[in-house]
C-alpha atoms as a printed R data frame, in Angstrom:
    type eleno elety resid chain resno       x       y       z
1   ATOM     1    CA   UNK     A     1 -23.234  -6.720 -21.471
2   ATOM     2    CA   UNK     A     2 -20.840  -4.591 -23.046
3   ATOM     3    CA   UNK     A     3 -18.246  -2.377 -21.571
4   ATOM     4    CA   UNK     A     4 -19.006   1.582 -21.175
5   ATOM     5    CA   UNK     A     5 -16.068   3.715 -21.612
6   ATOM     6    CA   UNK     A     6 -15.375   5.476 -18.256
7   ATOM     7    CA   UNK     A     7 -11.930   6.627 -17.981
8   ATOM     8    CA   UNK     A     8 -12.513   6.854 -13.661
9   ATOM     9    CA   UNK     A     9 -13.532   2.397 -13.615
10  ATOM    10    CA   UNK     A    10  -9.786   0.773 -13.335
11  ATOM    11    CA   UNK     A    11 -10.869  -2.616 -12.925
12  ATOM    12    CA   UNK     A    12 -14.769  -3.637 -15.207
13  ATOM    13    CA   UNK     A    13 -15.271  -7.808 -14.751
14  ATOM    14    CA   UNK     A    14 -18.153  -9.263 -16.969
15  ATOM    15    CA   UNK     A    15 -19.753 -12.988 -16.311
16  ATOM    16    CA   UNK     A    16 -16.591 -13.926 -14.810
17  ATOM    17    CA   UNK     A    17 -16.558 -17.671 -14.787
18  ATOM    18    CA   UNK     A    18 -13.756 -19.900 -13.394
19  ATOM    19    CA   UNK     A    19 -13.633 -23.862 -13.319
20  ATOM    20    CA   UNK     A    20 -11.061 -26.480 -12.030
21  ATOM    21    CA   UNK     A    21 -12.714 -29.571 -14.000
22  ATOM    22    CA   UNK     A    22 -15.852 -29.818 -12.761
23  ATOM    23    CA   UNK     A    23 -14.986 -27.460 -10.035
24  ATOM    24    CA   UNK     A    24 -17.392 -24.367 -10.564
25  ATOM    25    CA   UNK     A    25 -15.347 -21.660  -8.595
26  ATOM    26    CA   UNK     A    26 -16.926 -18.581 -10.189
27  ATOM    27    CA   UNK     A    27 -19.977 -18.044 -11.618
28  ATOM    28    CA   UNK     A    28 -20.570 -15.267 -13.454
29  ATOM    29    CA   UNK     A    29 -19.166 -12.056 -11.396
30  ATOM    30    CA   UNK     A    30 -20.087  -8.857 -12.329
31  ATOM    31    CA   UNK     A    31 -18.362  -5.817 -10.596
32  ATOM    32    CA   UNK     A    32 -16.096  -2.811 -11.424
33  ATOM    33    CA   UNK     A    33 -13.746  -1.174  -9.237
34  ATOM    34    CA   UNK     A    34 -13.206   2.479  -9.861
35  ATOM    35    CA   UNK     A    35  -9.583   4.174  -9.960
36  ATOM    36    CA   UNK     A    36  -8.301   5.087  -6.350
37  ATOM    37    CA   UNK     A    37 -11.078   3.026  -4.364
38  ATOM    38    CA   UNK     A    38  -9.841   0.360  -1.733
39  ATOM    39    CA   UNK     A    39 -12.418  -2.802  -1.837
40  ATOM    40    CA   UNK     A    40 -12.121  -5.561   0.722
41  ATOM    41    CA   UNK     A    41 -13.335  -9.131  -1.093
42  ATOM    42    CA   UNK     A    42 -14.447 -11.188   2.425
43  ATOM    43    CA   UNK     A    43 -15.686 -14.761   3.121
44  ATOM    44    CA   UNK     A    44 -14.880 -17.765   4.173
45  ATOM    45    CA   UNK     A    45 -11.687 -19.921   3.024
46  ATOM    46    CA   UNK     A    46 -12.699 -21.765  -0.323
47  ATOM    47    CA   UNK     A    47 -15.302 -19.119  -1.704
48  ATOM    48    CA   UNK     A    48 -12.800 -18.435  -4.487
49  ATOM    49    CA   UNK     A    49 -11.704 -15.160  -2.838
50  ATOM    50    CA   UNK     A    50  -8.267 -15.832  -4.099
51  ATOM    51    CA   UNK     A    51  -8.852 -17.046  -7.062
52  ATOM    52    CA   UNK     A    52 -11.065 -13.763  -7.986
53  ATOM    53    CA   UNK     A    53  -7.868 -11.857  -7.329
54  ATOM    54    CA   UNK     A    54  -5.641 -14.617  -9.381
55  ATOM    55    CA   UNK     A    55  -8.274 -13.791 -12.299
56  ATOM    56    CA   UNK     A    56  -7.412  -9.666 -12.262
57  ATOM    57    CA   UNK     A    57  -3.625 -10.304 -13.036
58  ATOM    58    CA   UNK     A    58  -4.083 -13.617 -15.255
59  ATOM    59    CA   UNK     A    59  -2.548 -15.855 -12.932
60  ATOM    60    CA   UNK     A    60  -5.790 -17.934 -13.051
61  ATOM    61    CA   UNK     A    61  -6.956 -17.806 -16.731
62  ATOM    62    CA   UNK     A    62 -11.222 -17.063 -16.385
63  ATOM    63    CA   UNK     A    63 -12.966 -20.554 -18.265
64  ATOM    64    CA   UNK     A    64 -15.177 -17.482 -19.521
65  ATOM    65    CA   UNK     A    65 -16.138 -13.923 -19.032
66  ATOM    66    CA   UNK     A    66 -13.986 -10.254 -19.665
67  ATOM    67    CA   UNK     A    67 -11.342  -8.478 -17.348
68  ATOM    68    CA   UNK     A    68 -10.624  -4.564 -18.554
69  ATOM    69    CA   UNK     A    69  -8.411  -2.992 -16.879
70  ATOM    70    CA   UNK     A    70  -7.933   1.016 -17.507
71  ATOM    71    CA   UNK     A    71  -9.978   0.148 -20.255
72  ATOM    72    CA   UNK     A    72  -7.790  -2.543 -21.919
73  ATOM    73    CA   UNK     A    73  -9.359  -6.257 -22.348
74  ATOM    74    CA   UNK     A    74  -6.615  -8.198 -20.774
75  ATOM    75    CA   UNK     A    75  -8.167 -11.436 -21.609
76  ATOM    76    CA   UNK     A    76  -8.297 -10.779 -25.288
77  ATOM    77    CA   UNK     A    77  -5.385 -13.142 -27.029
78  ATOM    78    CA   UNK     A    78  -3.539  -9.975 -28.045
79  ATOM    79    CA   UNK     A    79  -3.148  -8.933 -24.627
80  ATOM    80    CA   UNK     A    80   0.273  -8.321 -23.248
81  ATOM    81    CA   UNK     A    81   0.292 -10.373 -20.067
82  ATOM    82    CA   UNK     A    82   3.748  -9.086 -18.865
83  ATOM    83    CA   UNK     A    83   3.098  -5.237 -19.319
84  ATOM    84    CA   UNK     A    84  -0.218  -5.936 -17.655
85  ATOM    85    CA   UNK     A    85   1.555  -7.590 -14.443
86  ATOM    86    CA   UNK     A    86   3.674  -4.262 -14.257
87  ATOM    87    CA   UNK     A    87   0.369  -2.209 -13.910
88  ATOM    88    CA   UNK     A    88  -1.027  -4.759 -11.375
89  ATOM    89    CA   UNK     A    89   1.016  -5.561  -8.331
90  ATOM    90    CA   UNK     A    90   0.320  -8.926  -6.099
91  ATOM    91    CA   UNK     A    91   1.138  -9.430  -2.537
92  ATOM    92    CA   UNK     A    92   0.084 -13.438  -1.627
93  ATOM    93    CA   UNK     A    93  -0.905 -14.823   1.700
94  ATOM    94    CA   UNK     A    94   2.200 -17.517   2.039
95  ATOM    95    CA   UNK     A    95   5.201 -16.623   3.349
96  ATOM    96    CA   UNK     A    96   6.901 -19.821   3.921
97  ATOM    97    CA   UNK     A    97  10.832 -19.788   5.165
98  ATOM    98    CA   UNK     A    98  12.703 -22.450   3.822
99  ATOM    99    CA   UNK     A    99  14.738 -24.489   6.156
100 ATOM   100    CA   UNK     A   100  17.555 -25.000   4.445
101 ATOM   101    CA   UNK     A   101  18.272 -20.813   3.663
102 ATOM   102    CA   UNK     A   102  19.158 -18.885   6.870
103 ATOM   103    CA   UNK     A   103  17.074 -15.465   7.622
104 ATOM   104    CA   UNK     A   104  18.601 -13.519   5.369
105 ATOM   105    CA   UNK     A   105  18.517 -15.395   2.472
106 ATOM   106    CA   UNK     A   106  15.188 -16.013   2.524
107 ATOM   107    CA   UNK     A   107  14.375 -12.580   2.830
108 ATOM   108    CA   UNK     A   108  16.827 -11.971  -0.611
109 ATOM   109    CA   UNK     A   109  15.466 -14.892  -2.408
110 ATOM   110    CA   UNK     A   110  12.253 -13.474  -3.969
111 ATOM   111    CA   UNK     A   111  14.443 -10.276  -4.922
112 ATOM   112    CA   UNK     A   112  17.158 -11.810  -6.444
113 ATOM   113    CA   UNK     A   113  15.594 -15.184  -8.345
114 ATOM   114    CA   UNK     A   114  12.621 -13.643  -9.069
115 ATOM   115    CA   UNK     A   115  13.424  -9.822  -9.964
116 ATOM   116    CA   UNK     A   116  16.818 -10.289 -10.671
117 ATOM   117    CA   UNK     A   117  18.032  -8.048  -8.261
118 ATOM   118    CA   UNK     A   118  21.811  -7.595  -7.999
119 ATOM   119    CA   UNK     A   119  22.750 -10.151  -4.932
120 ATOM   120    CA   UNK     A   120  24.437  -6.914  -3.138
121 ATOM   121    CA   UNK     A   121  21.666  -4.650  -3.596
122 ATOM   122    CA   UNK     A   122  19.392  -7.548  -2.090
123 ATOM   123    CA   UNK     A   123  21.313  -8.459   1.363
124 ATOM   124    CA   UNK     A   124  21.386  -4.326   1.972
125 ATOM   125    CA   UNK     A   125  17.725  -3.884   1.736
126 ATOM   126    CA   UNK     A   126  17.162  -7.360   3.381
127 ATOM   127    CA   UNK     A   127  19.457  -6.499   6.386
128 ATOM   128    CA   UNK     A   128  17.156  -3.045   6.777
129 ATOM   129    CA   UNK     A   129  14.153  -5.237   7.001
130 ATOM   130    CA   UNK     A   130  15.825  -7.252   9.487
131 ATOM   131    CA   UNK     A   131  16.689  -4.272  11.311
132 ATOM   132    CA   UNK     A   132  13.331  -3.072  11.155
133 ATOM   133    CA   UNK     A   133  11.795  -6.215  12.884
134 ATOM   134    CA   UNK     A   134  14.335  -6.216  15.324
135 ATOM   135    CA   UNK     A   135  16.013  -9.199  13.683
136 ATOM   136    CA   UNK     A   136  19.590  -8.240  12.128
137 ATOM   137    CA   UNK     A   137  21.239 -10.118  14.922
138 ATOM   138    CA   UNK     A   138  19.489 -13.155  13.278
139 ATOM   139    CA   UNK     A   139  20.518 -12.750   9.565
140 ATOM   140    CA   UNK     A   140  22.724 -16.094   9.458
141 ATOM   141    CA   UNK     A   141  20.886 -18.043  11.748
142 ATOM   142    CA   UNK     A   142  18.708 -20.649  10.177
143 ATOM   143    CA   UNK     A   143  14.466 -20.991  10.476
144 ATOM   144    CA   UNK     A   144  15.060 -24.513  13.166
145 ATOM   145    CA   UNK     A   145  16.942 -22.211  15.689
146 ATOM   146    CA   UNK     A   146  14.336 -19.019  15.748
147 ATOM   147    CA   UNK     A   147  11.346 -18.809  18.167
148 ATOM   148    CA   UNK     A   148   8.186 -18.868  17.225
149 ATOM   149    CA   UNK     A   149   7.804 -15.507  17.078
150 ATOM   150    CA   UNK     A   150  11.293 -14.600  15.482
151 ATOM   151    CA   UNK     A   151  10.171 -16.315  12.615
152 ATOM   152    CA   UNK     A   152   6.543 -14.168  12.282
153 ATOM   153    CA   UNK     A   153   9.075 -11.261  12.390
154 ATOM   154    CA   UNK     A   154  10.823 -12.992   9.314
155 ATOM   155    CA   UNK     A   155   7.427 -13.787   7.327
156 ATOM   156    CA   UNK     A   156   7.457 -10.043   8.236
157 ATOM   157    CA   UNK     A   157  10.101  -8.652   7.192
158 ATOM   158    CA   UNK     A   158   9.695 -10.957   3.664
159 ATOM   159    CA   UNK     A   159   5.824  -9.078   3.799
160 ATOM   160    CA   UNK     A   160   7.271  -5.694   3.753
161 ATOM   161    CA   UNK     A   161  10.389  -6.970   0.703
162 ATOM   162    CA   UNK     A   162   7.662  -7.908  -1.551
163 ATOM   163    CA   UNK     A   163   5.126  -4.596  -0.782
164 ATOM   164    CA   UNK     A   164   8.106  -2.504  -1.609
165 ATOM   165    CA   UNK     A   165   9.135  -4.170  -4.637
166 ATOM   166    CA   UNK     A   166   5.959  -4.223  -6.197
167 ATOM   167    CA   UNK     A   167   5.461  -0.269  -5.372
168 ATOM   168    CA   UNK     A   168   9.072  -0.267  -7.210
169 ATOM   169    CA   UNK     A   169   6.887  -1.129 -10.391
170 ATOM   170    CA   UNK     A   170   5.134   2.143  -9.965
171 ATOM   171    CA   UNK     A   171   1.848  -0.420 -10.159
172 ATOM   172    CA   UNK     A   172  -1.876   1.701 -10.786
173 ATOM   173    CA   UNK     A   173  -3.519  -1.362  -8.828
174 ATOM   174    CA   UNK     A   174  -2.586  -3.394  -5.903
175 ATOM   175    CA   UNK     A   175  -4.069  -6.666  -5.166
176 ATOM   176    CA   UNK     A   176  -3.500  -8.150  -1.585
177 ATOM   177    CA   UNK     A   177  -4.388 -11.990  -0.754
178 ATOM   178    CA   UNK     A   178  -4.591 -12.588   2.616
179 ATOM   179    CA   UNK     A   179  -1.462 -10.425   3.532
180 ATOM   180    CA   UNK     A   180  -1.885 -10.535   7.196
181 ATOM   181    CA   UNK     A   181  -2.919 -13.944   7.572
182 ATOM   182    CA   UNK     A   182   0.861 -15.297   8.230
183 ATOM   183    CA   UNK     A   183   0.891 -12.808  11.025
184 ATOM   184    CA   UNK     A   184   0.210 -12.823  15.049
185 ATOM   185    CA   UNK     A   185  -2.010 -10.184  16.166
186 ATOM   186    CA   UNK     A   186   0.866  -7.590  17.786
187 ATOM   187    CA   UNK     A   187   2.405  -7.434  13.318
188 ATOM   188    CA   UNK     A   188  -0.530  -7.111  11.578
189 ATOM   189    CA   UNK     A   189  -0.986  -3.586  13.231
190 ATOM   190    CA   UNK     A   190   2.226  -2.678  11.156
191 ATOM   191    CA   UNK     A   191   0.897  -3.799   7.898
192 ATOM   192    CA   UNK     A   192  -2.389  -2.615   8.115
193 ATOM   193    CA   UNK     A   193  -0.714   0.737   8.619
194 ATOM   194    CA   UNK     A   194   1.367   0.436   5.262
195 ATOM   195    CA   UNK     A   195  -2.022  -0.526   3.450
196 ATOM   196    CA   UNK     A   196  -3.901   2.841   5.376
197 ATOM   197    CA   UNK     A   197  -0.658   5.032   3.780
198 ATOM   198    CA   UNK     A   198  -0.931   3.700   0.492
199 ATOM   199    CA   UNK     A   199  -5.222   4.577   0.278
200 ATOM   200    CA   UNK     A   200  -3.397   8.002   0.078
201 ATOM   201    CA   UNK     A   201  -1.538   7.963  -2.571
202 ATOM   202    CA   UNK     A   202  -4.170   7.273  -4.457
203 ATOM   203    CA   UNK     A   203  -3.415   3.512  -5.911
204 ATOM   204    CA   UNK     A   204  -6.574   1.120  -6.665
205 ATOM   205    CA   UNK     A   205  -6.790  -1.938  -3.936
206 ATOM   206    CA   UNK     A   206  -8.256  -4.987  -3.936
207 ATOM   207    CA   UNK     A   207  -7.939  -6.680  -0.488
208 ATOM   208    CA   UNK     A   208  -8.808 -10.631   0.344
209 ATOM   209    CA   UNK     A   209  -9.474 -11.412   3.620
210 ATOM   210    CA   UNK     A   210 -11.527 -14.077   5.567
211 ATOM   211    CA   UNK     A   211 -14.963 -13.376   6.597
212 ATOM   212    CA   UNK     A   212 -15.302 -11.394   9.780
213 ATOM   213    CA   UNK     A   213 -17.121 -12.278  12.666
């Protein structure tokens, strides 16, 4: 099979294969997404839903098989991995606290260890996510000593830190795994509602979720 320029396909997969041994996790996908369209991958946990996603941004390296994106083969050896991640923004499923870091930092950590954020510039934007989820009171207070509930408004609050820094990237595609699944039913109405405003501004999303039903 061999790719077709069209300048309107963002994301073109060809016999996408993926092993873990003798793990066969994908077997030869073919599928396209076009520029601007919002796809939902769905079925049940262990159908290699996430690691179809891991696959588009080379977090997962394919056994086999071609990834274009805008055109571009990112699985080619010359391929710029880093300047491909800054086109391709990833929100993931896990939003562990750690025990040890109290609310606030571990709503700054991914900011500041990870994008090198200026500490400062961190606790500000952390402390209006707090706010946001009701939860500023909270900021030095450590995971043991919040509700159950007080800590789904923390995984949260760490949901919204990581949507907004990868629209900071100015991404063309969006890849969500799972991003409600850390949530109770009475949050996920919030985040679904971020997702619905950004099918308008025209970004390409892939979405993982668990089969309905």
């Amino acid at each position: 099979m061999h790719l077709k320029e069209d300048y309107n396909v963002a994301v073109n997969i060809e016999e996408l294969f993926k092993s873990f041994g003798n793990l066969k996790v994908l077997q030869g996908i073919c599928t396209e997404i076009r520029k601007g369209e919002v796809v939902a991958v769905i079925g049940p946990s262990g159908s290699g839903k996430s690691t179809f996603l891991r696959c588009i941004n080379l977090l997962e390296v394919p056994t086999s098989g071609k990834i274009h994106i805008n055109g571009v083969d990112i699985t080619s050896r010359r391929s710029d991995i880093m300047k491909i991640r800054q086109n391709v923004g990833m929100v993931f499923q896990h939003f562990h606290l750690f025990p040890h870091k109290t609310v606030l930092d571990n709503v700054t950590y991914a900011p500041t260890k990870v994008k090198h954020v200026p500490i400062n510039v961190a606790r500000q934007e952390a402390m209006e996510l707090l706010s946001k989820v009701g939860l500023a009171d909270k900021a030095d207070v450590y995971p043991a000593k919040l509700s159950g509930g007080q800590k789904q408004r923390v995984a949260l609050a760490k949901l919204n830190e990581v949507i907004a820094r990868s629209l900071a990237m100015k991404p063309e595609i969006m890849l969500f795994d799972e991003p409600t699944s850390a949530l109770d039913p009475e949050m996920v109405k919030e985040v679904l509602e971020t997702m619905k405003y950004l099918t308008k501004t025209g970004i390409t999303m892939a979405i993982v979720t668990h089969e309905m039903g």
